[in-house]
PDB file of C-alpha atoms in Angstrom:
ATOM      1  CA  MET A   1     -35.519  81.759  14.464  1.00 84.00           C
ATOM      2  CA  LYS A   2     -33.022  78.894  14.557  1.00 92.00           C
ATOM      3  CA  THR A   3     -30.940  77.991  17.597  1.00 95.00           C
ATOM      4  CA  GLU A   4     -27.532  76.340  17.566  1.00 96.00           C
ATOM      5  CA  MET A   5     -27.560  73.057  19.444  1.00 97.00           C
ATOM      6  CA  CYS A   6     -25.804  72.685  22.775  1.00 95.00           C
ATOM      7  CA  LEU A   7     -23.483  69.679  22.505  1.00 95.00           C
ATOM      8  CA  ASN A   8     -22.718  69.155  26.188  1.00 94.00           C
ATOM      9  CA  GLY A   9     -23.367  65.452  26.710  1.00 91.00           C
ATOM     10  CA  GLU A  10     -23.537  65.965  30.478  1.00 94.00           C
ATOM     11  CA  ASN A  11     -26.871  67.770  30.115  1.00 95.00           C
ATOM     12  CA  TYR A  12     -30.117  65.936  30.759  1.00 96.00           C
ATOM     13  CA  VAL A  13     -32.566  64.403  28.326  1.00 97.00           C
ATOM     14  CA  VAL A  14     -36.000  64.930  29.901  1.00 97.00           C
ATOM     15  CA  MET A  15     -39.309  63.561  28.627  1.00 97.00           C
ATOM     16  CA  SER A  16     -42.582  62.221  29.945  1.00 96.00           C
ATOM     17  CA  ASN A  17     -42.794  58.579  30.953  1.00 95.00           C
ATOM     18  CA  ASP A  18     -45.482  57.937  28.346  1.00 95.00           C
ATOM     19  CA  LEU A  19     -43.188  59.179  25.579  1.00 96.00           C
ATOM     20  CA  ILE A  20     -40.188  57.224  26.817  1.00 94.00           C
ATOM     21  CA  LYS A  21     -42.294  54.055  26.698  1.00 93.00           C
ATOM     22  CA  GLY A  22     -43.554  54.874  23.204  1.00 94.00           C
ATOM     23  CA  LYS A  23     -43.031  52.682  20.154  1.00 94.00           C
ATOM     24  CA  SER A  24     -41.130  53.808  17.082  1.00 96.00           C
ATOM     25  CA  ASN A  25     -38.976  52.306  14.342  1.00 96.00           C
ATOM     26  CA  LEU A  26     -35.708  54.226  14.550  1.00 97.00           C
ATOM     27  CA  SER A  27     -32.105  53.466  13.702  1.00 96.00           C
ATOM     28  CA  LEU A  28     -29.480  53.998  16.389  1.00 96.00           C
ATOM     29  CA  ASN A  29     -28.322  57.353  15.003  1.00 96.00           C
ATOM     30  CA  GLU A  30     -31.888  58.555  14.431  1.00 97.00           C
ATOM     31  CA  LEU A  31     -32.690  57.703  18.034  1.00 97.00           C
ATOM     32  CA  LYS A  32     -29.614  59.536  19.295  1.00 97.00           C
ATOM     33  CA  LEU A  33     -30.324  62.613  17.157  1.00 97.00           C
ATOM     34  CA  LEU A  34     -33.838  62.798  18.583  1.00 98.00           C
ATOM     35  CA  ARG A  35     -32.528  62.482  22.144  1.00 98.00           C
ATOM     36  CA  LEU A  36     -29.942  65.177  21.404  1.00 98.00           C
ATOM     37  CA  THR A  37     -32.768  67.420  20.190  1.00 98.00           C
ATOM     38  CA  ILE A  38     -34.915  66.665  23.234  1.00 98.00           C
ATOM     39  CA  MET A  39     -31.920  67.565  25.415  1.00 98.00           C
ATOM     40  CA  GLN A  40     -32.126  71.109  24.002  1.00 97.00           C
ATOM     41  CA  VAL A  41     -35.532  71.666  25.626  1.00 97.00           C
ATOM     42  CA  LEU A  42     -35.000  73.683  28.795  1.00 95.00           C
ATOM     43  CA  LYS A  43     -36.997  73.512  31.999  1.00 93.00           C
ATOM     44  CA  GLU A  44     -38.222  77.086  31.535  1.00 95.00           C
ATOM     45  CA  ASP A  45     -39.201  76.687  27.857  1.00 96.00           C
ATOM     46  CA  THR A  46     -42.860  77.234  27.004  1.00 96.00           C
ATOM     47  CA  ASP A  47     -42.530  76.412  23.317  1.00 97.00           C
ATOM     48  CA  LEU A  48     -40.449  74.172  21.084  1.00 98.00           C
ATOM     49  CA  ARG A  49     -37.684  75.625  18.938  1.00 97.00           C
ATOM     50  CA  THR A  50     -35.950  74.914  15.648  1.00 98.00           C
ATOM     51  CA  TYR A  51     -32.355  73.776  16.084  1.00 98.00           C
ATOM     52  CA  GLN A  52     -29.330  73.499  13.840  1.00 97.00           C
ATOM     53  CA  ILE A  53     -26.145  71.474  14.027  1.00 97.00           C
ATOM     54  CA  ASN A  54     -23.175  71.280  11.675  1.00 96.00           C
ATOM     55  CA  ILE A  55     -22.796  67.850  10.109  1.00 94.00           C
ATOM     56  CA  SER A  56     -19.163  67.562  11.227  1.00 93.00           C
ATOM     57  CA  GLU A  57     -20.199  68.189  14.846  1.00 95.00           C
ATOM     58  CA  LEU A  58     -23.029  65.680  14.537  1.00 95.00           C
ATOM     59  CA  ALA A  59     -20.698  63.069  13.048  1.00 93.00           C
ATOM     60  CA  GLU A  60     -18.224  63.520  15.899  1.00 92.00           C
ATOM     61  CA  LEU A  61     -20.934  63.382  18.556  1.00 92.00           C
ATOM     62  CA  LEU A  62     -22.532  60.232  17.133  1.00 90.00           C
ATOM     63  CA  ASP A  63     -19.193  58.703  16.118  1.00 88.00           C
ATOM     64  CA  ILE A  64     -20.231  58.433  12.463  1.00 86.00           C
ATOM     65  CA  THR A  65     -17.263  57.492  10.283  1.00 84.00           C
ATOM     66  CA  SER A  66     -19.076  56.366   7.136  1.00 78.00           C
ATOM     67  CA  PRO A  67     -17.562  57.702   3.878  1.00 83.00           C
ATOM     68  CA  SER A  68     -21.142  58.277   2.705  1.00 85.00           C
ATOM     69  CA  ILE A  69     -22.031  60.407   5.723  1.00 88.00           C
ATOM     70  CA  TYR A  70     -23.697  63.179   3.703  1.00 90.00           C
ATOM     71  CA  ARG A  71     -26.057  60.759   1.979  1.00 91.00           C
ATOM     72  CA  ASP A  72     -26.631  58.867   5.236  1.00 91.00           C
ATOM     73  CA  VAL A  73     -27.566  62.029   7.143  1.00 93.00           C
ATOM     74  CA  ASP A  74     -29.838  63.166   4.318  1.00 94.00           C
ATOM     75  CA  ASP A  75     -31.609  59.781   4.415  1.00 95.00           C
ATOM     76  CA  MET A  76     -31.819  59.983   8.200  1.00 95.00           C
ATOM     77  CA  THR A  77     -33.524  63.387   8.152  1.00 96.00           C
ATOM     78  CA  THR A  78     -36.008  62.149   5.543  1.00 96.00           C
ATOM     79  CA  HIS A  79     -36.926  59.137   7.673  1.00 97.00           C
ATOM     80  CA  LEU A  80     -37.303  61.226  10.830  1.00 97.00           C
ATOM     81  CA  LEU A  81     -39.843  63.416   9.027  1.00 95.00           C
ATOM     82  CA  GLN A  82     -41.844  60.325   8.130  1.00 96.00           C
ATOM     83  CA  GLU A  83     -41.507  58.272  11.301  1.00 96.00           C
ATOM     84  CA  ILE A  84     -44.352  58.050  13.818  1.00 96.00           C
ATOM     85  CA  VAL A  85     -44.204  57.442  17.553  1.00 97.00           C
ATOM     86  CA  TYR A  86     -47.046  55.531  19.194  1.00 96.00           C
ATOM     87  CA  VAL A  87     -47.728  56.821  22.703  1.00 95.00           C
ATOM     88  CA  GLY A  88     -49.968  55.258  25.334  1.00 88.00           C
ATOM     89  CA  ASP A  89     -51.247  56.637  28.614  1.00 81.00           C
ATOM     90  CA  GLY A  90     -50.521  53.686  30.874  1.00 75.00           C
ATOM     91  CA  ASN A  91     -53.920  52.089  30.317  1.00 76.00           C
ATOM     92  CA  PRO A  92     -53.630  49.049  28.001  1.00 72.00           C
ATOM     93  CA  LYS A  93     -57.332  49.361  27.136  1.00 77.00           C
ATOM     94  CA  HIS A  94     -56.802  52.786  25.576  1.00 82.00           C
ATOM     95  CA  LYS A  95     -55.731  53.170  21.970  1.00 86.00           C
ATOM     96  CA  TYR A  96     -52.247  54.533  21.292  1.00 88.00           C
ATOM     97  CA  LYS A  97     -51.964  58.099  20.059  1.00 94.00           C
ATOM     98  CA  LYS A  98     -49.870  58.575  16.922  1.00 96.00           C
ATOM     99  CA  PHE A  99     -47.554  61.538  16.423  1.00 96.00           C
ATOM    100  CA  GLN A 100     -44.839  62.528  13.991  1.00 97.00           C
ATOM    101  CA  TRP A 101     -41.505  63.067  15.686  1.00 98.00           C
ATOM    102  CA  CYS A 102     -40.587  66.133  13.635  1.00 98.00           C
ATOM    103  CA  SER A 103     -42.295  68.953  11.769  1.00 97.00           C
ATOM    104  CA  ASP A 104     -39.002  70.070  10.216  1.00 97.00           C
ATOM    105  CA  CYS A 105     -35.961  67.900   9.607  1.00 97.00           C
ATOM    106  CA  GLU A 106     -33.589  68.471   6.722  1.00 96.00           C
ATOM    107  CA  TYR A 107     -29.970  68.434   5.699  1.00 96.00           C
ATOM    108  CA  ASP A 108     -28.673  71.213   3.474  1.00 95.00           C
ATOM    109  CA  ASN A 109     -25.257  72.693   2.816  1.00 93.00           C
ATOM    110  CA  GLY A 110     -23.529  70.948   5.710  1.00 93.00           C
ATOM    111  CA  VAL A 111     -26.184  71.775   8.307  1.00 96.00           C
ATOM    112  CA  VAL A 112     -28.936  69.666   9.871  1.00 97.00           C
ATOM    113  CA  THR A 113     -32.077  71.579  10.854  1.00 98.00           C
ATOM    114  CA  ILE A 114     -34.612  69.906  13.126  1.00 98.00           C
ATOM    115  CA  ARG A 115     -37.775  70.867  14.978  1.00 98.00           C
ATOM    116  CA  LEU A 116     -39.818  68.502  17.099  1.00 98.00           C
ATOM    117  CA  HIS A 117     -43.511  68.309  16.272  1.00 98.00           C
ATOM    118  CA  ASP A 118     -45.832  70.563  18.253  1.00 97.00           C
ATOM    119  CA  ASN A 119     -47.971  67.542  19.148  1.00 97.00           C
ATOM    120  CA  LEU A 120     -45.129  66.456  21.432  1.00 98.00           C
ATOM    121  CA  LYS A 121     -45.349  69.589  23.591  1.00 98.00           C
ATOM    122  CA  PRO A 122     -47.325  67.921  26.421  1.00 96.00           C
ATOM    123  CA  TYR A 123     -44.616  65.257  26.641  1.00 97.00           C
ATOM    124  CA  LEU A 124     -41.637  67.646  26.680  1.00 98.00           C
ATOM    125  CA  LEU A 125     -42.589  71.056  28.076  1.00 98.00           C
ATOM    126  CA  GLU A 126     -43.160  72.209  31.662  1.00 94.00           C
ATOM    127  CA  LEU A 127     -43.062  68.700  33.088  1.00 95.00           C
ATOM    128  CA  LYS A 128     -43.821  68.617  36.807  1.00 92.00           C
ATOM    129  CA  GLU A 129     -44.285  64.890  37.370  1.00 92.00           C
ATOM    130  CA  HIS A 130     -44.265  61.512  35.618  1.00 92.00           C
ATOM    131  CA  TYR A 131     -41.108  62.241  33.668  1.00 94.00           C
ATOM    132  CA  THR A 132     -37.718  60.599  33.177  1.00 94.00           C
ATOM    133  CA  GLN A 133     -34.308  62.199  32.884  1.00 94.00           C
ATOM    134  CA  TYR A 134     -30.822  60.908  32.203  1.00 95.00           C
ATOM    135  CA  VAL A 135     -27.500  62.299  31.008  1.00 95.00           C
ATOM    136  CA  LEU A 136     -27.223  62.243  27.201  1.00 97.00           C
ATOM    137  CA  GLN A 137     -23.688  60.837  27.344  1.00 96.00           C
ATOM    138  CA  ASP A 138     -25.081  57.632  28.846  1.00 95.00           C
ATOM    139  CA  ILE A 139     -26.755  56.669  25.586  1.00 97.00           C
ATOM    140  CA  LEU A 140     -24.171  58.179  23.234  1.00 97.00           C
ATOM    141  CA  ILE A 141     -21.716  55.446  24.203  1.00 96.00           C
ATOM    142  CA  LEU A 142     -24.228  52.644  23.652  1.00 97.00           C
ATOM    143  CA  LYS A 143     -23.995  50.900  20.291  1.00 96.00           C
ATOM    144  CA  THR A 144     -27.407  49.274  19.830  1.00 97.00           C
ATOM    145  CA  VAL A 145     -30.993  50.492  19.790  1.00 98.00           C
ATOM    146  CA  TYR A 146     -31.954  47.677  22.151  1.00 98.00           C
ATOM    147  CA  ALA A 147     -29.411  48.819  24.748  1.00 98.00           C
ATOM    148  CA  VAL A 148     -30.638  52.419  24.570  1.00 98.00           C
ATOM    149  CA  ARG A 149     -34.284  51.459  24.872  1.00 98.00           C
ATOM    150  CA  MET A 150     -33.742  48.963  27.713  1.00 98.00           C
ATOM    151  CA  TYR A 151     -31.670  51.565  29.541  1.00 97.00           C
ATOM    152  CA  GLU A 152     -34.457  54.136  29.153  1.00 97.00           C
ATOM    153  CA  LEU A 153     -37.090  51.702  30.426  1.00 96.00           C
ATOM    154  CA  ILE A 154     -35.022  50.813  33.488  1.00 95.00           C
ATOM    155  CA  VAL A 155     -34.143  54.443  34.279  1.00 93.00           C
ATOM    156  CA  GLU A 156     -37.815  55.406  33.966  1.00 93.00           C
ATOM    157  CA  GLU A 157     -38.777  52.820  36.573  1.00 89.00           C
ATOM    158  CA  LEU A 158     -35.834  53.643  38.855  1.00 86.00           C
ATOM    159  CA  ARG A 159     -37.112  57.201  39.355  1.00 77.00           C
ATOM    160  CA  THR A 160     -39.940  55.800  41.464  1.00 69.00           C
ATOM    161  CA  LYS A 161     -37.718  53.436  43.457  1.00 64.00           C
ATOM    162  CA  VAL A 162     -35.874  53.825  46.732  1.00 58.00           C
ATOM    163  CA  TYR A 163     -32.582  51.961  46.838  1.00 56.00           C
ATOM    164  CA  ALA A 164     -32.378  49.496  49.743  1.00 53.00           C
ATOM    165  CA  ASP A 165     -28.705  48.913  50.516  1.00 58.00           C
ATOM    166  CA  LYS A 166     -28.013  50.645  47.187  1.00 76.00           C
ATOM    167  CA  VAL A 167     -30.008  48.026  45.279  1.00 84.00           C
ATOM    168  CA  ALA A 168     -33.382  48.476  43.563  1.00 88.00           C
ATOM    169  CA  THR A 169     -35.636  46.168  41.574  1.00 92.00           C
ATOM    170  CA  VAL A 170     -37.502  47.009  38.389  1.00 94.00           C
ATOM    171  CA  ASP A 171     -40.295  44.889  36.917  1.00 95.00           C
ATOM    172  CA  LEU A 172     -40.906  45.127  33.175  1.00 96.00           C
ATOM    173  CA  SER A 173     -43.592  43.182  31.354  1.00 95.00           C
ATOM    174  CA  LEU A 174     -42.876  41.470  28.052  1.00 96.00           C
ATOM    175  CA  GLU A 175     -45.403  43.828  26.484  1.00 94.00           C
ATOM    176  CA  GLU A 176     -43.478  46.895  27.695  1.00 94.00           C
ATOM    177  CA  ILE A 177     -40.162  45.492  26.489  1.00 96.00           C
ATOM    178  CA  ARG A 178     -41.496  44.476  23.083  1.00 96.00           C
ATOM    179  CA  LYS A 179     -43.216  47.810  22.529  1.00 95.00           C
ATOM    180  CA  ALA A 180     -40.195  49.915  23.479  1.00 95.00           C
ATOM    181  CA  THR A 181     -37.758  47.810  21.442  1.00 97.00           C
ATOM    182  CA  ASN A 182     -40.136  47.506  18.472  1.00 95.00           C
ATOM    183  CA  THR A 183     -40.078  43.702  18.640  1.00 96.00           C
ATOM    184  CA  GLU A 184     -43.803  43.013  18.862  1.00 93.00           C
ATOM    185  CA  THR A 185     -43.583  40.964  15.660  1.00 93.00           C
ATOM    186  CA  LYS A 186     -39.990  39.751  16.084  1.00 94.00           C
ATOM    187  CA  TYR A 187     -38.505  36.934  18.167  1.00 94.00           C
ATOM    188  CA  GLU A 188     -41.887  35.386  18.885  1.00 92.00           C
ATOM    189  CA  GLN A 189     -40.367  32.891  21.309  1.00 94.00           C
ATOM    190  CA  THR A 190     -39.560  34.529  24.636  1.00 95.00           C
ATOM    191  CA  ALA A 191     -36.268  32.627  24.825  1.00 95.00           C
ATOM    192  CA  MET A 192     -35.166  34.220  21.564  1.00 96.00           C
ATOM    193  CA  LEU A 193     -36.264  37.683  22.739  1.00 97.00           C
ATOM    194  CA  LYS A 194     -34.172  37.189  25.867  1.00 97.00           C
ATOM    195  CA  VAL A 195     -31.061  36.223  23.900  1.00 96.00           C
ATOM    196  CA  ARG A 196     -31.321  38.747  21.058  1.00 96.00           C
ATOM    197  CA  VAL A 197     -32.656  41.746  22.971  1.00 97.00           C
ATOM    198  CA  ILE A 198     -32.453  41.542  26.760  1.00 98.00           C
ATOM    199  CA  ASP A 199     -29.205  39.608  27.270  1.00 98.00           C
ATOM    200  CA  SER A 200     -27.241  41.670  24.761  1.00 97.00           C
ATOM    201  CA  ALA A 201     -28.688  44.998  25.934  1.00 98.00           C
ATOM    202  CA  ILE A 202     -28.068  44.426  29.645  1.00 97.00           C
ATOM    203  CA  SER A 203     -24.567  43.120  28.962  1.00 97.00           C
ATOM    204  CA  GLU A 204     -23.753  46.314  27.070  1.00 97.00           C
ATOM    205  CA  ILE A 205     -25.295  48.564  29.747  1.00 96.00           C
ATOM    206  CA  ASN A 206     -23.279  46.823  32.458  1.00 95.00           C
ATOM    207  CA  GLU A 207     -20.074  47.054  30.447  1.00 94.00           C
ATOM    208  CA  LYS A 208     -20.392  50.599  29.107  1.00 94.00           C
ATOM    209  CA  LEU A 209     -22.224  52.390  31.926  1.00 92.00           C
ATOM    210  CA  GLY A 210     -20.835  50.670  34.993  1.00 86.00           C
ATOM    211  CA  TYR A 211     -24.068  49.282  36.387  1.00 89.00           C
ATOM    212  CA  ARG A 212     -24.440  45.804  37.795  1.00 92.00           C
ATOM    213  CA  ILE A 213     -27.823  44.608  36.569  1.00 95.00           C
ATOM    214  CA  THR A 214     -29.072  41.047  36.907  1.00 96.00           C
ATOM    215  CA  TYR A 215     -32.512  39.734  36.016  1.00 96.00           C
ATOM    216  CA  GLU A 216     -34.861  36.813  36.387  1.00 97.00           C
ATOM    217  CA  PRO A 217     -38.160  35.867  34.767  1.00 96.00           C
ATOM    218  CA  ILE A 218     -41.533  36.755  36.240  1.00 97.00           C
ATOM    219  CA  LYS A 219     -43.890  33.842  35.708  1.00 95.00           C
ATOM    220  CA  ARG A 220     -47.632  33.433  35.806  1.00 94.00           C
ATOM    221  CA  SER A 221     -48.825  29.820  35.683  1.00 90.00           C
ATOM    222  CA  ARG A 222     -45.396  28.762  34.402  1.00 89.00           C
ATOM    223  CA  LYS A 223     -45.570  31.298  31.580  1.00 94.00           C
ATOM    224  CA  ILE A 224     -42.986  34.089  31.463  1.00 96.00           C
ATOM    225  CA  VAL A 225     -44.825  37.428  31.487  1.00 97.00           C
ATOM    226  CA  GLY A 226     -41.915  39.737  32.224  1.00 97.00           C
ATOM    227  CA  TYR A 227     -38.548  40.149  33.897  1.00 98.00           C
ATOM    228  CA  ARG A 228     -37.420  41.495  37.266  1.00 97.00           C
ATOM    229  CA  PHE A 229     -34.206  43.494  37.027  1.00 96.00           C
ATOM    230  CA  THR A 230     -32.050  43.976  40.109  1.00 95.00           C
ATOM    231  CA  VAL A 231     -30.025  47.161  39.718  1.00 93.00           C
ATOM    232  CA  GLU A 232     -27.069  47.875  41.948  1.00 88.00           C
ATOM    233  CA  SER A 233     -26.279  51.552  42.364  1.00 69.00           C
ATOM    234  CA  LYS A 234     -23.210  52.692  40.445  1.00 64.00           C
ATOM    235  CA  ASN A 235     -22.016  54.359  43.663  1.00 58.00           C
ATOM    236  CA  ASN A 236     -21.833  50.968  45.339  1.00 51.00           C
ATOM    237  CA  ILE A 237     -19.624  49.336  42.700  1.00 44.00           C
ATOM    238  CA  LYS A 238     -15.882  49.481  43.190  1.00 39.00           C
ATOM    239  CA  GLY A 239     -14.246  51.500  40.453  1.00 35.00           C
ATOM    240  CA  PHE A 240     -17.297  53.643  39.633  1.00 32.00           C
TER     241      PHE A 240
END
């Protein structure tokens, strides 16, 4: 049985913290399509479903204007079938688990059909704790993978924080940032990682989502090992 996708961007994307910190090599639209699919999973669901969406609706939702959209979507579904997500359990000494994102993902006759892999059930179904949620629309308006992934990392950490005077701090290690943004073998110099990934991502999040996020390096023996992000609540910023 196939279910038509709900396209309400105000609904929540909910997944386990381990999955949100996972590593995968996805394009921006592939990432957004997966998050759209994850948004379909309901709190009361006990199994994953197969979903369908019309390509014109998908193009509008993801703001795809390419004249080669049919070929692009076909290529995207092929890659999503092949792509693997590496998921840890919070212990750096443990080996990552490897899962396919999808067990079914195809484009045919104007319709995209997608089903998340059953191996992802523990990370998506009946979550009681250690999970992250955010409104899908928040990432739909972001234009880079780095911005989406940095936003997800920060939101994941914010769920465990209590705002003091509507301000919270989030510490992210370089390892966490590199894994989530798939830059473990890119921008080897931390200064370059900051410019190409962190600076651009946080600037976009602040501009598009109305946060006021600043950050400073965390050092150990003069070596930068991570960054501390100070996040001001959107409710405390004039105009939001």
